[in-house]
Tab-separated table of C-alpha atoms in Angstrom:
chain	number	residue	atom	x	y	z
A	1212	MET	CA	-57.716	8.227	-86.232
A	1213	ALA	CA	-54.175	7.227	-84.888
A	1214	HIS	CA	-53.480	7.105	-81.199
A	1215	THR	CA	-50.959	9.871	-81.498
A	1216	THR	CA	-53.654	12.174	-82.937
A	1217	ARG	CA	-56.223	11.265	-80.125
A	1218	GLN	CA	-53.551	11.798	-77.463
A	1219	LYS	CA	-51.994	14.800	-79.147
A	1220	GLU	CA	-52.624	17.315	-76.328
A	1221	LYS	CA	-51.246	14.985	-73.679
A	1222	LEU	CA	-48.210	14.141	-75.665
A	1223	ILE	CA	-47.385	17.677	-76.673
A	1224	ALA	CA	-47.599	18.612	-72.944
A	1225	ARG	CA	-45.034	15.894	-72.081
A	1226	VAL	CA	-42.796	17.194	-74.918
A	1227	ARG	CA	-43.144	20.792	-73.509
A	1228	ARG	CA	-42.090	19.557	-69.950
A	1229	LEU	CA	-39.250	17.815	-71.549
A	1230	ARG	CA	-38.249	20.982	-73.326
A	1231	GLY	CA	-38.277	22.894	-69.879
A	1232	GLN	CA	-36.200	20.171	-68.340
A	1233	LEU	CA	-33.550	20.399	-71.084
A	1234	GLU	CA	-33.530	24.200	-70.524
A	1235	GLY	CA	-32.749	23.486	-66.913
A	1236	VAL	CA	-29.876	21.389	-67.805
A	1237	GLU	CA	-28.617	24.168	-70.096
A	1238	ARG	CA	-29.114	26.787	-67.309
A	1239	ALA	CA	-27.162	24.617	-64.845
A	1240	LEU	CA	-24.287	24.276	-67.211
A	1241	GLU	CA	-24.324	27.963	-67.962
A	1242	THR	CA	-24.155	28.764	-64.213
A	1243	ASP	CA	-21.534	26.279	-63.381
A	1244	ALA	CA	-23.912	24.254	-61.161
A	1245	ALA	CA	-22.404	21.303	-59.326
A	1246	CYS	CA	-22.052	18.084	-61.501
A	1247	SER	CA	-24.283	16.253	-59.122
A	1248	GLU	CA	-27.225	18.879	-60.022
A	1249	VAL	CA	-26.447	18.513	-63.671
A	1250	LEU	CA	-26.550	14.757	-63.499
A	1251	ARG	CA	-29.671	14.817	-61.460
A	1252	GLN	CA	-31.341	16.981	-64.143
A	1253	ILE	CA	-30.095	14.774	-67.010
A	1254	ALA	CA	-31.542	11.727	-65.091
A	1255	SER	CA	-34.968	13.567	-65.010
A	1256	VAL	CA	-34.695	14.236	-68.805
A	1257	ARG	CA	-33.884	10.589	-69.444
A	1258	GLY	CA	-36.657	9.463	-67.273
A	1259	ALA	CA	-39.151	11.762	-69.024
A	1260	VAL	CA	-38.051	10.621	-72.476
A	1261	THR	CA	-38.343	7.012	-71.371
A	1262	GLY	CA	-41.807	7.640	-70.094
A	1263	LEU	CA	-42.902	9.322	-73.322
A	1264	THR	CA	-41.449	6.605	-75.389
A	1265	SER	CA	-43.088	3.952	-73.178
A	1266	GLU	CA	-46.542	5.640	-73.620
A	1267	VAL	CA	-46.322	5.901	-77.425
A	1268	MET	CA	-45.021	2.334	-77.803
A	1269	GLU	CA	-47.930	0.909	-75.606
A	1270	ALA	CA	-50.449	2.846	-77.563
A	1271	HIS	CA	-48.944	1.453	-80.843
A	1272	LEU	CA	-48.950	-2.058	-79.604
A	1273	ARG	CA	-52.537	-1.841	-78.394
A	1274	GLU	CA	-53.947	-0.163	-81.468
A	1275	HIS	CA	-51.849	-1.389	-84.278
A	1276	ILE	CA	-51.076	-4.921	-83.181
A	1277	ILE	CA	-53.481	-6.191	-80.513
A	1278	ALA	CA	-56.508	-4.486	-82.206
A	1279	ALA	CA	-55.371	-4.783	-85.789
A	1280	PRO	CA	-58.255	-5.829	-88.001
A	1281	THR	CA	-56.111	-8.088	-90.291
A	1282	GLU	CA	-53.095	-10.353	-89.725
A	1283	ASP	CA	-51.078	-8.362	-92.443
A	1284	GLU	CA	-51.629	-5.090	-90.514
A	1285	ARG	CA	-50.631	-6.864	-87.229
A	1286	ARG	CA	-47.558	-8.320	-89.003
A	1287	GLN	CA	-46.473	-4.928	-90.504
A	1288	ALA	CA	-47.064	-2.995	-87.090
A	1289	GLY	CA	-45.006	-5.709	-85.313
A	1290	GLU	CA	-42.194	-5.259	-87.833
A	1291	GLU	CA	-42.352	-1.484	-87.356
A	1292	MET	CA	-42.104	-1.985	-83.547
A	1293	ILE	CA	-39.098	-4.281	-84.013
A	1294	GLU	CA	-37.327	-1.491	-85.874
A	1295	VAL	CA	-38.271	1.110	-83.213
A	1296	ILE	CA	-37.004	-1.172	-80.446
A	1297	ARG	CA	-33.771	-1.940	-82.230
A	1298	THR	CA	-33.187	1.895	-82.745
A	1299	TYR	CA	-34.158	2.563	-79.171
A	1300	MET	CA	-31.886	-0.006	-77.634
A	1301	LYS	CA	-28.654	1.371	-79.562
């Protein structure tokens, strides 16, 4: 069973909180909130996305690299992580 399946409820809860935060940004823009308030809300969304990303990356590293049963699986998971990190850092 993959780590995302085992942690599904927790991850979905985080995504739902993110959705709520994004809706808060939308409401702030719709109501002409001060730019400092909009920026604060955007920073909160960014932090939440970073936290979610970090949690999934860590679980991937632990399950698919550190605990991989074979060297080939470890290498493949490492290459996948490199691709994800490159995309994330763009």
